[in-house]
Short mmCIF file of C-alpha atoms in Angstrom, two decimals:
data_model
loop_
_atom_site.label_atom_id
_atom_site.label_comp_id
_atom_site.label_asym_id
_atom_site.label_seq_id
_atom_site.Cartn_x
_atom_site.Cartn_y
_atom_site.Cartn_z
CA UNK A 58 -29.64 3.11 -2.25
CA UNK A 59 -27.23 1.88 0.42
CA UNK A 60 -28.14 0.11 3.38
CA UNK A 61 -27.03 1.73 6.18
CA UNK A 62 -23.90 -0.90 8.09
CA UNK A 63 -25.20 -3.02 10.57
CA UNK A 64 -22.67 -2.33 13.80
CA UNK A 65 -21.56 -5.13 15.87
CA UNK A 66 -20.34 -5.76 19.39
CA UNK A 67 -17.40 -7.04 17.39
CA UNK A 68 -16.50 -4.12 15.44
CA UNK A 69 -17.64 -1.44 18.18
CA UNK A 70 -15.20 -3.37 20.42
CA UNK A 71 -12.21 -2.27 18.06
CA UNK A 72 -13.30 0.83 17.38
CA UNK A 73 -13.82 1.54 21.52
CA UNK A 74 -10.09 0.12 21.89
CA UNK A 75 -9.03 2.58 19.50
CA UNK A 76 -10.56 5.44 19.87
CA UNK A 77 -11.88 5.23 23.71
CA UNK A 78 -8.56 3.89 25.12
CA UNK A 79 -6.55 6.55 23.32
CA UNK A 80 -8.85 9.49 22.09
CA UNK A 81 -10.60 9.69 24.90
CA UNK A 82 -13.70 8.72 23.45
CA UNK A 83 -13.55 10.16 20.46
CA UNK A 84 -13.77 8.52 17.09
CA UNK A 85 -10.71 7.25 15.53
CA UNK A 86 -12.02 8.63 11.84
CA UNK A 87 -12.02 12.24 13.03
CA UNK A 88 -8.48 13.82 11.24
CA UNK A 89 -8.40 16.45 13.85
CA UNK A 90 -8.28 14.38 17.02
CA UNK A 91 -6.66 11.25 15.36
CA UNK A 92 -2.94 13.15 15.63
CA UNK A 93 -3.65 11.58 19.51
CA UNK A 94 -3.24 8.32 18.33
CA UNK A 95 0.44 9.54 17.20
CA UNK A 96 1.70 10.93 20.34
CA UNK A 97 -0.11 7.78 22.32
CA UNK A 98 1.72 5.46 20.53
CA UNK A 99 5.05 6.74 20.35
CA UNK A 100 5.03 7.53 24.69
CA UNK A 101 3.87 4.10 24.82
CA UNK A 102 6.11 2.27 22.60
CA UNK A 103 9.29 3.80 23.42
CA UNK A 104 10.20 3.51 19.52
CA UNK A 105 12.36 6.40 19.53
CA UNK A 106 14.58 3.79 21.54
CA UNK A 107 14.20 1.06 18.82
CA UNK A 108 15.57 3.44 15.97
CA UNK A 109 18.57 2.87 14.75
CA UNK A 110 20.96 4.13 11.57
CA UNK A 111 20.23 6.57 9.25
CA UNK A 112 17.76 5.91 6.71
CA UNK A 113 15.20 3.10 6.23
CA UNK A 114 16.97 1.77 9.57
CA UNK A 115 15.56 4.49 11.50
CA UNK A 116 12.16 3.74 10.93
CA UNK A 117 10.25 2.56 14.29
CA UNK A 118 9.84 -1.68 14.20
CA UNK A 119 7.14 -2.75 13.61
CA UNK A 120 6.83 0.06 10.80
CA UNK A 121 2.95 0.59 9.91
CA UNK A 122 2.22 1.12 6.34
CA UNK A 123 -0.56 2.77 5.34
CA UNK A 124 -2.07 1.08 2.41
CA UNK A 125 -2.85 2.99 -0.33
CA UNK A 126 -3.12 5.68 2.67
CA UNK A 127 -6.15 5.36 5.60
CA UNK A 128 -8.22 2.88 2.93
CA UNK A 129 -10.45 1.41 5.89
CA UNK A 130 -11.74 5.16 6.40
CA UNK A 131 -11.60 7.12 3.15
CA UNK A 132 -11.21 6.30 -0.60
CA UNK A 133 -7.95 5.00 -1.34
CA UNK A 134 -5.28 7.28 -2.95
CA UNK A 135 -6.16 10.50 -2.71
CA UNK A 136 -5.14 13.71 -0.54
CA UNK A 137 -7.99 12.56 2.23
CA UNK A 138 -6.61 9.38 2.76
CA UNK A 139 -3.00 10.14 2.66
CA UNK A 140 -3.84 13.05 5.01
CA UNK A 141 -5.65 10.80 7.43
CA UNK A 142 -3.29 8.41 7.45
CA UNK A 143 -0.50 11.21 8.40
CA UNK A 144 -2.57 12.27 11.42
CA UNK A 145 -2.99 8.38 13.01
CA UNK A 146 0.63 8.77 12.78
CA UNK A 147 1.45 6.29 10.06
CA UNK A 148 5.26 5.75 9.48
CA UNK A 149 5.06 5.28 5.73
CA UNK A 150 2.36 6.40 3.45
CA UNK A 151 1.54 3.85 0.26
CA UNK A 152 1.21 5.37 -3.33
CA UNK A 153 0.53 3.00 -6.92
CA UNK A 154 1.37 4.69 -9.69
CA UNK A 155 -0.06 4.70 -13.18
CA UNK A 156 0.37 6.95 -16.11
CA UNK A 157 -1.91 9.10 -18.13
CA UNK A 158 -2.14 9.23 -22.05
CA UNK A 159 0.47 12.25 -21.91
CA UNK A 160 2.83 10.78 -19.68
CA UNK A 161 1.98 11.84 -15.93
CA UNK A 162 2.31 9.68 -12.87
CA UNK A 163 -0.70 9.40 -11.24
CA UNK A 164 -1.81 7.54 -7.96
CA UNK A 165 -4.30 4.64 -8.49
CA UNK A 166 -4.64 0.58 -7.27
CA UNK A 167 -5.16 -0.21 -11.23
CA UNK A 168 -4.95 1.56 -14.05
CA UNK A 169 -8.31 0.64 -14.57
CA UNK A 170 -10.44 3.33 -12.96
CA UNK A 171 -14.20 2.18 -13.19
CA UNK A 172 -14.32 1.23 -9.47
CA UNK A 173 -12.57 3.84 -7.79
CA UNK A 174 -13.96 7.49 -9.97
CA UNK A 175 -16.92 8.51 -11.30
CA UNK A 176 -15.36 8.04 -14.75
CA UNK A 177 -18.81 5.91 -15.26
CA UNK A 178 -21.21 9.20 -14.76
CA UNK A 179 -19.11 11.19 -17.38
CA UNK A 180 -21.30 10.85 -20.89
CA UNK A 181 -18.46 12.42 -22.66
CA UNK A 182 -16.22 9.04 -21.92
CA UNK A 183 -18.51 6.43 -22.97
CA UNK A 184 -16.81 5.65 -25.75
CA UNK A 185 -13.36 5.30 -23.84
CA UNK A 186 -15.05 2.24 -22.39
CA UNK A 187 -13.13 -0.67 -23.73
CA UNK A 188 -11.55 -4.29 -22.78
CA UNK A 189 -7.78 -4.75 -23.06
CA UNK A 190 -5.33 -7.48 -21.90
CA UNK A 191 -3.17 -6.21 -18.49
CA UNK A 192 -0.40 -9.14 -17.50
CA UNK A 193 -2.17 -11.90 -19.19
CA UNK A 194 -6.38 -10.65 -17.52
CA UNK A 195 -8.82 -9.53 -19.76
CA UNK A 196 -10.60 -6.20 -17.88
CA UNK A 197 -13.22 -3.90 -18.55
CA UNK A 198 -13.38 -0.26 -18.03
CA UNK A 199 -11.69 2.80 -18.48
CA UNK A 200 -8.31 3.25 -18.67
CA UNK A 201 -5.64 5.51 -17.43
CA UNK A 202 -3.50 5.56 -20.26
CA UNK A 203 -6.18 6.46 -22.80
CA UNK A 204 -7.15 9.62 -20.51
CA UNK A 205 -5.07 13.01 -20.51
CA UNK A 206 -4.05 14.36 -17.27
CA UNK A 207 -6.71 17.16 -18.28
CA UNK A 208 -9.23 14.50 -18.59
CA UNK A 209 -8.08 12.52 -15.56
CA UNK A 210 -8.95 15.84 -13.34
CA UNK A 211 -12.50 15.99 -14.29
CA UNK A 212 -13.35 12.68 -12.54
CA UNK A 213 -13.96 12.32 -8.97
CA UNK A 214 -12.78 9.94 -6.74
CA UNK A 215 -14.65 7.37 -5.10
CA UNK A 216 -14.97 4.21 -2.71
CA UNK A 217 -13.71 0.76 -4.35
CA UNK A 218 -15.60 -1.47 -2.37
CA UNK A 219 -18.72 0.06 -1.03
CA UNK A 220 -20.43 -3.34 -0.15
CA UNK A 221 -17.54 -4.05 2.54
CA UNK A 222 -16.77 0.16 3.70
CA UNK A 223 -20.13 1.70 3.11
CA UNK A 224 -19.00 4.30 5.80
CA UNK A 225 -16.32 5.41 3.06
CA UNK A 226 -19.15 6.43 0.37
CA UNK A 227 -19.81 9.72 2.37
CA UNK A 228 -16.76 10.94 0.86
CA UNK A 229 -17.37 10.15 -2.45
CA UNK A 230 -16.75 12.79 -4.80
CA UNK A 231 -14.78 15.19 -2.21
CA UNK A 232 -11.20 14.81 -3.74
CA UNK A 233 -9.58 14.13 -7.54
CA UNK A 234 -7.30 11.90 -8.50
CA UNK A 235 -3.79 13.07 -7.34
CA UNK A 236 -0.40 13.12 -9.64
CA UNK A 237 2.42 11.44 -7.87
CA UNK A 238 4.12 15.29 -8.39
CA UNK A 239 1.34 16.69 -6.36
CA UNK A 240 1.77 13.60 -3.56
CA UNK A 241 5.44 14.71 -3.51
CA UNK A 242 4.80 18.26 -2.93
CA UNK A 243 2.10 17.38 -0.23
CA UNK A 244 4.86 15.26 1.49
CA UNK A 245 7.18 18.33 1.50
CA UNK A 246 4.31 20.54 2.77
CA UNK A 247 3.31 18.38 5.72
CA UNK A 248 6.90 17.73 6.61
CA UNK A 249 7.85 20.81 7.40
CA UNK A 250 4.58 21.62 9.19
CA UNK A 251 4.81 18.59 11.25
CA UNK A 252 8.75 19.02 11.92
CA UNK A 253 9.38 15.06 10.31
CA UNK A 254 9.89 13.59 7.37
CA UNK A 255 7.16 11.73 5.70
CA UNK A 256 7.77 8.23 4.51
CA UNK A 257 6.30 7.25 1.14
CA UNK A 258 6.07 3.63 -0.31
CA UNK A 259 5.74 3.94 -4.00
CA UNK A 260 5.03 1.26 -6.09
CA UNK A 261 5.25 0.72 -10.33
CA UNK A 262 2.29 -0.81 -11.23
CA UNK A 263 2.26 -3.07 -14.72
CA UNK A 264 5.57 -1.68 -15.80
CA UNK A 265 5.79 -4.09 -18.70
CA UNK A 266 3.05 -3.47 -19.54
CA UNK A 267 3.34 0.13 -19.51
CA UNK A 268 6.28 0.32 -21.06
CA UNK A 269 4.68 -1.93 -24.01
CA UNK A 270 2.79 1.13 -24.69
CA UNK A 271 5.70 3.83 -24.39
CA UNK A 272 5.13 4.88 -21.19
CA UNK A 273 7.86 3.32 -18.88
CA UNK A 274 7.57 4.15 -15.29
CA UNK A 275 10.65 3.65 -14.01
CA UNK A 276 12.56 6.85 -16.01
CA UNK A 277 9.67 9.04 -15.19
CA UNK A 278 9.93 7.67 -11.11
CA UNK A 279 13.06 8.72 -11.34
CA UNK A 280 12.82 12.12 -12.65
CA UNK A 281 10.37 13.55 -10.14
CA UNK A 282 12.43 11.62 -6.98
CA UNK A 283 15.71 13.65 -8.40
CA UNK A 284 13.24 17.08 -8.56
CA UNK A 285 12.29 16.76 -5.45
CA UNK A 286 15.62 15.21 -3.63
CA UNK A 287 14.20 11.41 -2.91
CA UNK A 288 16.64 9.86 -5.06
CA UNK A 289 19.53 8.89 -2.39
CA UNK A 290 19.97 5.70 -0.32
CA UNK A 291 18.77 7.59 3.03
CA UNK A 292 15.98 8.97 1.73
CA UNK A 293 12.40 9.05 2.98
CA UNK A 294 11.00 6.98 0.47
CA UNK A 295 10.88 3.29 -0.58
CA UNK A 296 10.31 1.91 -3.91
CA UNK A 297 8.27 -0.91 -5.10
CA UNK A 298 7.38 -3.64 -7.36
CA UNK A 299 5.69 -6.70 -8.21
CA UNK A 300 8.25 -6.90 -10.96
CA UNK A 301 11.80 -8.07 -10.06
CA UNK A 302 13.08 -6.12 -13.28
CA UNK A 303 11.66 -3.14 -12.56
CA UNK A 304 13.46 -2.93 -9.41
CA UNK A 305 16.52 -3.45 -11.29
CA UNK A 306 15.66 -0.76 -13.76
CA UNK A 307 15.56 1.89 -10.83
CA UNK A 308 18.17 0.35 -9.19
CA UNK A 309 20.24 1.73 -11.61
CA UNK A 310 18.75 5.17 -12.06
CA UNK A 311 18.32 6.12 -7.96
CA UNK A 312 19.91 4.80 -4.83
CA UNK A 313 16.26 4.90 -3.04
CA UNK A 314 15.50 1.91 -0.82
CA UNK A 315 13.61 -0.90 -3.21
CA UNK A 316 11.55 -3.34 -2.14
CA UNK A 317 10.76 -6.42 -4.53
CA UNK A 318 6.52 -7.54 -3.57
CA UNK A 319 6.30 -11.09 -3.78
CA UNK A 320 2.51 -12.86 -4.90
CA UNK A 321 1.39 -16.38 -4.07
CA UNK A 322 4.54 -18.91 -4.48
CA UNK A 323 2.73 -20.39 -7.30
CA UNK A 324 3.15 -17.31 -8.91
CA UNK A 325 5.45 -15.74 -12.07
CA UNK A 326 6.03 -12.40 -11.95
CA UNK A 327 4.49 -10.97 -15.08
CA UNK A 328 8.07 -9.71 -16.59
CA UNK A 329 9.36 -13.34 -16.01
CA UNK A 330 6.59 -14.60 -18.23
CA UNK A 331 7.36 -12.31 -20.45
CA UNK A 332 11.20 -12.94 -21.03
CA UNK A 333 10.29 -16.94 -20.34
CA UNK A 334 12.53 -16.90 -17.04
CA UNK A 335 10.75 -20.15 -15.50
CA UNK A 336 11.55 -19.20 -11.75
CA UNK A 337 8.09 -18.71 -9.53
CA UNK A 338 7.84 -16.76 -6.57
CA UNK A 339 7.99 -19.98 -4.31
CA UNK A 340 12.02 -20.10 -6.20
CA UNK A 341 12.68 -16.51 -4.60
CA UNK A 342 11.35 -17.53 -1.58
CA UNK A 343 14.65 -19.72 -1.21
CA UNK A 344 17.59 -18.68 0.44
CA UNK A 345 19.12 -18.68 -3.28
CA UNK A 346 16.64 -16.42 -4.04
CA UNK A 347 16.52 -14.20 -1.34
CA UNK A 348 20.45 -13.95 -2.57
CA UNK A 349 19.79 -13.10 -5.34
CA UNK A 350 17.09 -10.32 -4.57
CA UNK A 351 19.63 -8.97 -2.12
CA UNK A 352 22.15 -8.07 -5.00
CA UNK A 353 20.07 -5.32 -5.90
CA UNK A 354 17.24 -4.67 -3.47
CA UNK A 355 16.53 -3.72 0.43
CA UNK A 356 13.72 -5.56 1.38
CA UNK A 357 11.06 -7.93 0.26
CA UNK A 358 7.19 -7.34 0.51
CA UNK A 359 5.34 -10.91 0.60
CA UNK A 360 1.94 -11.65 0.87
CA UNK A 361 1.43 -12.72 4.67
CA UNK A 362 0.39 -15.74 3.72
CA UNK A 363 4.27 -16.62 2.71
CA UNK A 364 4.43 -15.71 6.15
CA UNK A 365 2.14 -17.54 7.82
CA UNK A 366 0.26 -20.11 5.57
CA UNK A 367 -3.79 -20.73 6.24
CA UNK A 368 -5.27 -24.07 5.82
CA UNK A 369 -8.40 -25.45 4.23
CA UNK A 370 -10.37 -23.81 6.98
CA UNK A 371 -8.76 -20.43 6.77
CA UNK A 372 -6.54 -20.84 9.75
CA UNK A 373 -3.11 -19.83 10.17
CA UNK A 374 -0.88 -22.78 9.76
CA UNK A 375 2.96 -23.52 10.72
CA UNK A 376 5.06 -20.53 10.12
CA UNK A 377 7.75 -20.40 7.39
CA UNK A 378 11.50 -19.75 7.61
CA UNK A 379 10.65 -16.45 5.51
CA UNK A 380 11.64 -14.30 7.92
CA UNK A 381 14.82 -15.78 9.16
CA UNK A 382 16.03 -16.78 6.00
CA UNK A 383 15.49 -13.04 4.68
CA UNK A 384 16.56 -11.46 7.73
CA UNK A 385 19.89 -13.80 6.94
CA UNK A 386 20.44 -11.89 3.68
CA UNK A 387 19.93 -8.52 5.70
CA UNK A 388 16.96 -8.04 3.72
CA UNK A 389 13.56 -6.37 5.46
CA UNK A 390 10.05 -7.86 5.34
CA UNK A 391 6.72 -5.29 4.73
CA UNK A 392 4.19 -7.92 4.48
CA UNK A 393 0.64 -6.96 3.33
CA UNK A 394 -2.08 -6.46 4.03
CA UNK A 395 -3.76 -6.54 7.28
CA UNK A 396 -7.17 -5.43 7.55
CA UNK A 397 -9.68 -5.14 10.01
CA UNK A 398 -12.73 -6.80 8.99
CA UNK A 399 -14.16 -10.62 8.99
CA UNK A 400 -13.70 -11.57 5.49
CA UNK A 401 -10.07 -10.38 5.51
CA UNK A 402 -8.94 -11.96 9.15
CA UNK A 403 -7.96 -15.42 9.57
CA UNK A 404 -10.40 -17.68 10.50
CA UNK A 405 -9.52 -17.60 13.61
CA UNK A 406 -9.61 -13.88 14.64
CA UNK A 407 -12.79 -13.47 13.32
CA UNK A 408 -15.87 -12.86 15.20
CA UNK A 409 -19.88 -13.51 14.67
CA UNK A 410 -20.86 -14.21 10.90
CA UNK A 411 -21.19 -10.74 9.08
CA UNK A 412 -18.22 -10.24 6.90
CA UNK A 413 -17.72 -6.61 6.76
CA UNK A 414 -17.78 -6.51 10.97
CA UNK A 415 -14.57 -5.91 12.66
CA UNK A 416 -13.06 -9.04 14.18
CA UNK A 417 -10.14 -9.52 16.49
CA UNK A 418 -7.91 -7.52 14.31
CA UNK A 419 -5.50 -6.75 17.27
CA UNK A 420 -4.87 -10.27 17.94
CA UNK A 421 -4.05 -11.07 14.30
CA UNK A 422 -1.70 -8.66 14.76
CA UNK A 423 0.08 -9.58 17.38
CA UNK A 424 0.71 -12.88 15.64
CA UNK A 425 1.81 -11.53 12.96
CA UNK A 426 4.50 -9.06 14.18
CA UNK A 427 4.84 -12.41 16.26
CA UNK A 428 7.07 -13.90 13.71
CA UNK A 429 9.70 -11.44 13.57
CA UNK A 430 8.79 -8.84 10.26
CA UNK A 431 9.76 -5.02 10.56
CA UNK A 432 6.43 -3.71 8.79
CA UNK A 433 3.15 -3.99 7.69
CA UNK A 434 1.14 -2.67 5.25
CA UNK A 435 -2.48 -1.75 7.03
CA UNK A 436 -6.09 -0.30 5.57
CA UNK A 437 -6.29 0.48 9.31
CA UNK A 438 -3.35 2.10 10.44
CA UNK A 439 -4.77 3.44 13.89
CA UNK A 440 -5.32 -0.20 14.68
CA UNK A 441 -1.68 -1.41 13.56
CA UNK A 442 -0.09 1.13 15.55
CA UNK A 443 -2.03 0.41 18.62
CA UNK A 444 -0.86 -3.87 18.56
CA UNK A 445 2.32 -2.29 17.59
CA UNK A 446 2.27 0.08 20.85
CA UNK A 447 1.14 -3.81 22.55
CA UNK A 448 3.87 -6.01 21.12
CA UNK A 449 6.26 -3.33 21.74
CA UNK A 450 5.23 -3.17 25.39
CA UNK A 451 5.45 -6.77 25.76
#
């Protein structure tokens, strides 16, 4: 059984700030009434001023991300969350993609499903249970690619980590796993329903890896943007990677934005280890590299802590030249990912001792759009939009 979430003055005091100050007292996880937060922000913001140029450039700054759609309030990728997301008034909704056995693109973190569907309760798959390699980790589970798309739609969707969001485990169960096809189609659905495009951030997941196997993501991307008119350089849509080639790849196949993710600077991207390039992510960090990722890419998404480094005690240290030096090759920064409890907040912005309570979230925030980025990827994008609305106002 789960135990019911203990509620602190901490994280009442950001949910009050976002719901009370802009709902009118009602609760910011209601879909309905959350389209409020929306219209708040934008009056207060004035980011209809800040747009400018066509494309990617007219996106409001700071442009809120919603990670792998409203994760903080429903389980991640599916139709509820993407939804939800939509109706705080996200800019840009996040999908991962993964293939099935037969070839589909379908939204999940990993391909790995064991923690996020009910793949576990299905007798019928026990024997699909099995470890394999991914990028150099050894993992246990059940795998996308050894499921048809058939299969994949019996399973139920479900919250990763139920320890931290035991809120989110109502909605266990309620919605499938979606194809990237269907996300598309959604996207076209709510756009003309809510007179806007809607952003999506899309990102290949393991494409080495998957394409190892025979199922490359990048040619199959980049058959569904074409279908469905997301393939040109002003289109609503930005594509991702923690892969430097596999930006390349659709670099030459679609004129979408691209975005190149960047992992601890210790870090090799997994297709550099694989083709023995020795550079790490601290060597495209550099203004060389930054150079470099500029010949073929828009923007860059580090880890915050690229950013804004924490010390030994979890505090935010002495800013980087990240920003400037990227913002020097014209390149945009969509740093991830902010979240609004303890255990994810510097040590700084966090409040009391229980790790899954909200902490100061909105004054993380405002140090982090602080040092200049144009976006951030968010769990909670009500909250991110509401520092945004702050800094903005400043």
């Amino acid at each position: 059984m789960t135990q019911p979430e203990r509620r602190t003055p901490a994280r009442r005091a950001v949910l009050g700030a976002a719901g009370a100050a802009v709902l009118g007292g009602s609760t910011v996880l209601a879909g309905g009434t959350a389209q409020a937060v929306q219209s708040a922000v934008a009056a207060d913001t004035g980011h209809d001023a800040r747009r400018k140029g066509h494309g990617y450039r007219s996106l409001p700054v700071p442009t809120v991300i919603a990670h792998r759609g409203a994760s903080g309030y429903r389980p991640e990728h599916t139709l509820g969350s993407y939804r939800l997301a939509l109706d705080m008034g996200a800019h840009v909704i996040e999908q991962d993609l993964v293939p099935t056995k037969d070839g589909h693109l379908v939204c999940r973190h990993e391909n790995e499903i064991g923690g996020t569907t009910d793949v576990a309760d299905h007798p019928e798959f026990a024997s699909r249970r099995t470890t394999k390699t991914v990028d150099g980790v050894a993992l246990t589970g059940w795998f996308t690619e050894d499921f048809t798309l058939a299969e994949l739609k019996t399973l139920r969707a479900k919250e990763r980590i139920p320890a931290t969001r035991q809120e989110n485990t109502l909605y266990d169960g309620r919605w499938d796993v979606p194809t990237f096809e269907e996300v598309l189609r959604w996207a076209e659905r709510e756009g003309r329903r809510r007179g806007r495009e809607v952003w999506l951030h899309v990102e290949t997941k393991h494409p080495t890896y998957f394409r190892s196997l025979g199922l490359a993501l990048e040619e199959r991307l980049a058959r569904l943007l074409r279908r469905y008119g997301r393939h040109r350089a002003d289109s609503p849509v930005f594509l991702q990677s923690f892969e430097p080639g596999s930006i390349q790849r659709l670099a030459r196949l679609v004129d979408s934005p691209r975005v190149v993710l960047l992992s601890a600077a210790n870090t090799r991207p997994w297709d550099f280890v694989q083709s023995g390039d020795p550079r790490t992510v601290a060597d495209l960090v550099t203004p060389e590299g930054l150079r470099w990722i500029a010949s073929y890419a828009q923007g860059i998404g580090p880890t915050i802590d690229l950013i804004l480094p924490r010390d030994a005690s979890g505090r935010l240290g002495t800013e980087t030249t990240l920003v400037r030096d990227a913002h020097a090759e014209e390149l945009i920064l969509h740093p991830y990912t902010q979240r609004n409890e303890n255990s994810f907040l510097p040590a700084e912005y966090r409040r009391g001792t229980d790790p899954v309570a909200y902490g100061d979230a909105f004054g993380a925030l405002q140090r982090f759009f602080a040092t200049g980025i144009d976006g951030i990827f968010s769990d909670n994008a009500d909250t991110a939009l509401l520092a945004a609305a702050d800094f903005s106002a400043r």
